[in-house]
Structure formats: C-alpha cells, structure tokens
XYZ file of C-alpha atoms in Angstrom:
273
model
C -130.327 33.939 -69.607
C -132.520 37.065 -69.753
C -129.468 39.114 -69.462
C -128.060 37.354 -72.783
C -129.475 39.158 -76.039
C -130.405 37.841 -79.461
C -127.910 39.495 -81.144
C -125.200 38.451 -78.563
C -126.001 34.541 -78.930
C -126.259 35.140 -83.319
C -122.502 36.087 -82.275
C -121.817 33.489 -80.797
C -123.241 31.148 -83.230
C -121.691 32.621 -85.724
C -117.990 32.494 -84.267
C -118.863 28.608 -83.737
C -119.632 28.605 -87.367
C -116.324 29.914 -88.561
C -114.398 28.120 -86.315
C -116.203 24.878 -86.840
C -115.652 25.478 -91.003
C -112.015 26.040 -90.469
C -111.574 23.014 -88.652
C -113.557 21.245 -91.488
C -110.708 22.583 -93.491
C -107.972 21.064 -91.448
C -109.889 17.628 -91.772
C -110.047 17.364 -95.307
C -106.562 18.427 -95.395
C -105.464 15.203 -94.000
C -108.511 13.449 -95.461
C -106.917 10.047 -96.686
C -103.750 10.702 -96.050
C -103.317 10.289 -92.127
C -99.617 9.025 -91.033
C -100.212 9.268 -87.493
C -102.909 7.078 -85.871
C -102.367 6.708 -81.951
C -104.430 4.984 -79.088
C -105.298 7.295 -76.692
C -105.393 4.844 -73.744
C -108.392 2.258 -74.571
C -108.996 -0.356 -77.577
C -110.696 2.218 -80.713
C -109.943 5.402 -78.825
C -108.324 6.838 -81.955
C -105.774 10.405 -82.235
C -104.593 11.769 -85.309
C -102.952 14.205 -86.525
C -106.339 15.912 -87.988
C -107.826 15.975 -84.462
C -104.632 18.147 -83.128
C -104.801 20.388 -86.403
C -108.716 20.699 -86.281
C -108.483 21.357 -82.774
C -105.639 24.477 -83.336
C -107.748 25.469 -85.749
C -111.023 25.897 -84.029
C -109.280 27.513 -80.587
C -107.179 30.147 -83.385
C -111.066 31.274 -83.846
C -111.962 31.105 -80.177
C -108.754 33.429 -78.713
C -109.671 35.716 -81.938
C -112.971 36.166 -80.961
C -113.752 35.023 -77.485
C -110.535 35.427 -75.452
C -112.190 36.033 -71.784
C -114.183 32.579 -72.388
C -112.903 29.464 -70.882
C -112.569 26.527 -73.261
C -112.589 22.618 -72.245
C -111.308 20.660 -75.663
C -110.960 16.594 -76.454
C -107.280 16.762 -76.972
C -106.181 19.848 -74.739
C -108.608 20.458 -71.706
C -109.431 22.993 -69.951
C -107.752 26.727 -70.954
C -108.618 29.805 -69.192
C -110.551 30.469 -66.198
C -112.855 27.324 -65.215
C -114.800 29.485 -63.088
C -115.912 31.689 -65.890
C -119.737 31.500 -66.672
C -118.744 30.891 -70.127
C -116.835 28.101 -71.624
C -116.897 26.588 -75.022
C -117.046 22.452 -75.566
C -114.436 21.552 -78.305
C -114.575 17.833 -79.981
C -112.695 19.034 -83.103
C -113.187 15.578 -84.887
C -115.987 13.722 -83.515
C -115.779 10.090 -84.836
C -112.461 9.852 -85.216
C -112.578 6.013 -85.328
C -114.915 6.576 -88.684
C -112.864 9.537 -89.827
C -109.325 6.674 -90.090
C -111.225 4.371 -92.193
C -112.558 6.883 -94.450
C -115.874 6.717 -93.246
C -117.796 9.749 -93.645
C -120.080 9.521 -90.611
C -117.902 12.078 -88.774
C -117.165 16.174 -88.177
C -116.643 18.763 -85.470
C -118.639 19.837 -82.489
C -118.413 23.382 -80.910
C -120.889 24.218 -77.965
C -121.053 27.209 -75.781
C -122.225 26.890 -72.303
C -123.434 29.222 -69.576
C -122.868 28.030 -66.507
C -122.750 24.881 -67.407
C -125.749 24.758 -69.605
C -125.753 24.554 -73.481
C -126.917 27.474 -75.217
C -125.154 27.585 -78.807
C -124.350 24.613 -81.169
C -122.657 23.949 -83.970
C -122.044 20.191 -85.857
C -119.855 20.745 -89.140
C -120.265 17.146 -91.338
C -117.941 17.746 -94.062
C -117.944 15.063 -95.793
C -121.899 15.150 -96.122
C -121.631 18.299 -96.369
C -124.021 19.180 -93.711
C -123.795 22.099 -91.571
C -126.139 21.957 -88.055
C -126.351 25.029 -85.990
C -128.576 26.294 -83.453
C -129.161 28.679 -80.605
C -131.435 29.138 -77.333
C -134.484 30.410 -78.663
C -132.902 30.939 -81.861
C -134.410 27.872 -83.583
C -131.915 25.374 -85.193
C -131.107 24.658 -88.915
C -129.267 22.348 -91.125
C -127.832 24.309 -93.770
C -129.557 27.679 -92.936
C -132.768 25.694 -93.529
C -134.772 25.166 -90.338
C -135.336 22.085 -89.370
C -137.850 20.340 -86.989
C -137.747 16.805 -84.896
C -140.020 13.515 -86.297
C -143.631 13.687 -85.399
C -143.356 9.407 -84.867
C -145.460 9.238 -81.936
C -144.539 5.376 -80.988
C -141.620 3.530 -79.795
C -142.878 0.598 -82.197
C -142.495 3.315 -85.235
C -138.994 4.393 -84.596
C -135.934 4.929 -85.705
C -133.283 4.546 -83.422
C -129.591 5.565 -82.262
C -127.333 4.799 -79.962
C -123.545 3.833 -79.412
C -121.105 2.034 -76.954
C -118.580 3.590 -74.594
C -114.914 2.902 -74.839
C -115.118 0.719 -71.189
C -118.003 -1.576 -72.529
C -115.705 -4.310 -72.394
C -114.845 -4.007 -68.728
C -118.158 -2.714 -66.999
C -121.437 -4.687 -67.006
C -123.448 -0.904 -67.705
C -122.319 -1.413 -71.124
C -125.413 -0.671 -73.508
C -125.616 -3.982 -75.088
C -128.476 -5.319 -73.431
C -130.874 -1.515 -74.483
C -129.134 -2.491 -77.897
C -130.693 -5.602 -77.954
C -133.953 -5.150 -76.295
C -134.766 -1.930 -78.246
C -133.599 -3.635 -81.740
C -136.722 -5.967 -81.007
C -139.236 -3.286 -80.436
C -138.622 -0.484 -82.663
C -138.256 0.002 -86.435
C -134.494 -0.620 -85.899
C -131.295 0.696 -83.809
C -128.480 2.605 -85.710
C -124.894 2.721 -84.525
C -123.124 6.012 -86.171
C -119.968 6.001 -84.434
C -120.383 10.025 -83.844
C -122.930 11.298 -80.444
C -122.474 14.978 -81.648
C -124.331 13.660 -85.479
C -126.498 11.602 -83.791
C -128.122 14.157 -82.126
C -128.149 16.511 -85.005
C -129.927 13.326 -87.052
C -132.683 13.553 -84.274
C -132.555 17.396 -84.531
C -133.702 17.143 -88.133
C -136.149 14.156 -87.837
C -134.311 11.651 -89.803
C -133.930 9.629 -86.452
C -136.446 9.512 -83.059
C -134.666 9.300 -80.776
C -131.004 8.453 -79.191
C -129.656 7.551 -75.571
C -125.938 6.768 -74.462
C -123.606 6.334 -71.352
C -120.446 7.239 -71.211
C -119.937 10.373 -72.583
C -118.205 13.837 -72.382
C -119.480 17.123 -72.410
C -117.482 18.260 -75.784
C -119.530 15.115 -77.308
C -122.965 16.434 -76.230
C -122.872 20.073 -75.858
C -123.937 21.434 -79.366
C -126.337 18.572 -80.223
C -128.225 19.276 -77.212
C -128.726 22.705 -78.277
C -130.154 21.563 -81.733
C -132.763 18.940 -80.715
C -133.628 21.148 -77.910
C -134.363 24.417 -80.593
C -135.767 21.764 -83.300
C -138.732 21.191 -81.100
C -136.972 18.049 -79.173
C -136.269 16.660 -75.434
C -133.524 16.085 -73.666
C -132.742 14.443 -70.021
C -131.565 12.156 -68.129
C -132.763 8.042 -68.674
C -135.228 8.463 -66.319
C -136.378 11.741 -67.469
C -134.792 14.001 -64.304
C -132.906 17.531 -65.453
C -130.355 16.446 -68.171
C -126.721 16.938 -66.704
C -123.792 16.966 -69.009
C -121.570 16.137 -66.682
C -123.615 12.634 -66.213
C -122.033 11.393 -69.945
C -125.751 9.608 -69.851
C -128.060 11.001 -72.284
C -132.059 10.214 -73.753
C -132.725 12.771 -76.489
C -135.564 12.049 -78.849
C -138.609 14.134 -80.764
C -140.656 14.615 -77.445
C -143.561 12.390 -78.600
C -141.593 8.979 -77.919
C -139.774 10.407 -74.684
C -141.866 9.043 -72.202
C -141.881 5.292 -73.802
C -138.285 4.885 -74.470
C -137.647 6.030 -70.968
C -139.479 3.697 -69.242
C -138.210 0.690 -71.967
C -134.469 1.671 -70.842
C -135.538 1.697 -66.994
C -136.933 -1.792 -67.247
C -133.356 -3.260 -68.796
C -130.535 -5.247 -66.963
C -127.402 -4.961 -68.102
C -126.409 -8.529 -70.307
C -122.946 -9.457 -69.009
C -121.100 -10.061 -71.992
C -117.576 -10.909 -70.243
C-alpha cells in the first residue's frame, strides 16, 4: 500500500462516486415501475431489470476510467484479468428484494480492492438520499460530512444488525439462533435487507455493530472500507484476519468487538427444519 498515493486512491474514490451516482440514476429510472422481476435460483433472490441497467451503468464508468482493472459484478462476474492486483466489487442494487416492494432500505455498492483487500468504498442510498464513501487512510463520510462509529461500550447497550442468507432454509448455520440469542441481550437486532447499508449504518454510529454468513465480496467490499476509516473493526466471528472471500463477517464500533464475538462463539445453530 505504500506504493499507492493519496491522490491516486481520491481518484479512485471519486470514479466510484460517479459511477455509483449514475447507477442511482438508472434505479430511480425504473423506481416503481419494474416489469421484470426474476428468481435468480433460490426463494427471494430477486433480478430486475434495474439491477442489469444499474450494473451497465456503473461498468460504462469503470472501462471509462479504469480499463486495465479487473471487475467481479452481481449480475456479470468476473471481466478482465483476475490476476490483476486491482479489481473493483460491483453490487449495482444491493437489496433488491427491498428495492421490488418499494422499500427504500436499498442502493449500490462499488469497492476497489488490492490484492484482494478493500481499500476504496462507496454506498449510494438514493432513496435516503445518503451518499457513504471512504478510503484507506482517507477517513470516511456520509455526505462529504465525516462521520465516526458509536462510542456504546456494551453489548447490553446496543444496537444491532444482522441478516439471513438465501440457503437458511436448507443449512442448520442459518443465523436464527445469534438472531435470537442476541435479541435477548442487546438493545435490539435490526434486519435491513441490504449488508452493504448495514455496514455504512455502523460506519456512522447509528448501529454497533453487525455480523452475517453467507455473503459475497461485491456485498462487503465498500462497507468494510467505511467502518474500517470511521474508527471501526472488522474480522472474522472469532476475531482472526477478516477474509472476504469467507462471506462471514463481525463489524462493529471496536468497543463492543470483543463481547459480541465471544456471544456468537458460544451459539448453536437452532434447527428450524
């Protein structure tokens, strides 16, 4: 990372920023007035046509500015060279499933890794009309504003997120029983329907902390990089080296990190079927 400049990563961030607004664009084109609403393969694993048009959209930007990058989108995959040390993370409409009922809770997620690690991150919401970006060492900020994770130093006194993979109705590691158990000991467990917002909630302190399984790197990437630069921690459940590749995530304001791990380590899974 030394050899990566300042200027070089403001960029960066700043070509996820454009392309992240003109896929914002191409959602509230079809905003309401979807025609097309597919199941990718599982129950709730929702494609429309705003998710292809948001996702042309943000890799128009990409090519423009970044062509020598490798890209790995939701809807596409991988494009370019997969050995490159670069390669963006592309969920062009992150809560899709909230997006088809008209539920706000929803927007696109652009990260840039380095070999394989997040370093810029950008969450477009906009239909809050929030705009989350960050960079390594950069700092992160919700609508150029910086912002900073919750100071709640207790699992008791939190505010929680989390969510439930697409499989949790075939494999016993489904998240229910952490739902449950951590419902009972905290100030109370949100489900947002959107990982990318989740994190960028936590990023700007409205939420302690969040964990999930089954995830994919375009659904992590850029909130990583904003708790991270807001002050925040991120790794693995049992609080090893985060690994995006892992889809398992615990992300919270740093003061809470060590408590919520060990709560989630003590957990069986409930067998619900």
């Amino acid at each position: 990372m030394a050899a990566i400049s300042d200027r070089q990563l403001q960029i960066w961030l700043d070509v996820a920023t454009e392309a992240a607004l003109a896929a914002g664009a191409e959602l509230d084109r079809f905003w309401g007035r979807l025609t097309q609403i597919e199941e990718k393969g599982r129950p709730g694993d929702l494609l429309t046509e705003a998710d292809r048009a948001a996702e042309a959209a943000v890799l128009s930007v990409l090519e423009r500015h970044c062509p020598e990058h490798a890209v790995l989108a939701e809807e596409s995959g991988w494009s370019g060279d997969r050995q490159q040390e670069f390669a963006w993370a592309v969920d062009p409409l992150d809560g899709t499933t909230n997006y088809a009922h008209g539920y706000p809770f929803c927007g696109t997620s652009i990260a840039l890794l380095y070999q394989n690690q997040p370093i810029v991150g950008v969450f477009y919401a906009p239909y809050l009309k929030e705009l989350f970006r960050a960079a390594q060492g950069l700092g992160a900020t919700l609508n150029r504003q910086p912002i900073r994770v919750s100071k709640t130093e207790t699992l008791a006194k939190s505010l929680l997120v989390t969510g439930f993979a697409y499989d949790r109705c075939e494999v016993e590691d489904n998240n229910y029983a952490e739902f449950c158990r951590l419902t009972h000991v905290t100030q109370g467990v949100r489900r947002g329907g959107s990982a990318a917002l989740d994190l960028s909630y936590v990023a700007c302190g409205r939420l302690d902390g969040y964990w999930e399984r089954g995830l994919s790197p375009w659904d992590l990437a850029a909130g990583v990089v904003l708790v991270q630069e807001a002050g925040g921690l991120v790794t693995a459940y049992d609080r090893s080296p985060f690994d995006i590749s892992s889809g398992r995530i615990l992300a919270t304001n740093g003061q809470i990190h060590a408590e919520l791990s060990e709560t989630l380590l003590q957990i069986k899974p409930l067998v619900t079927f």
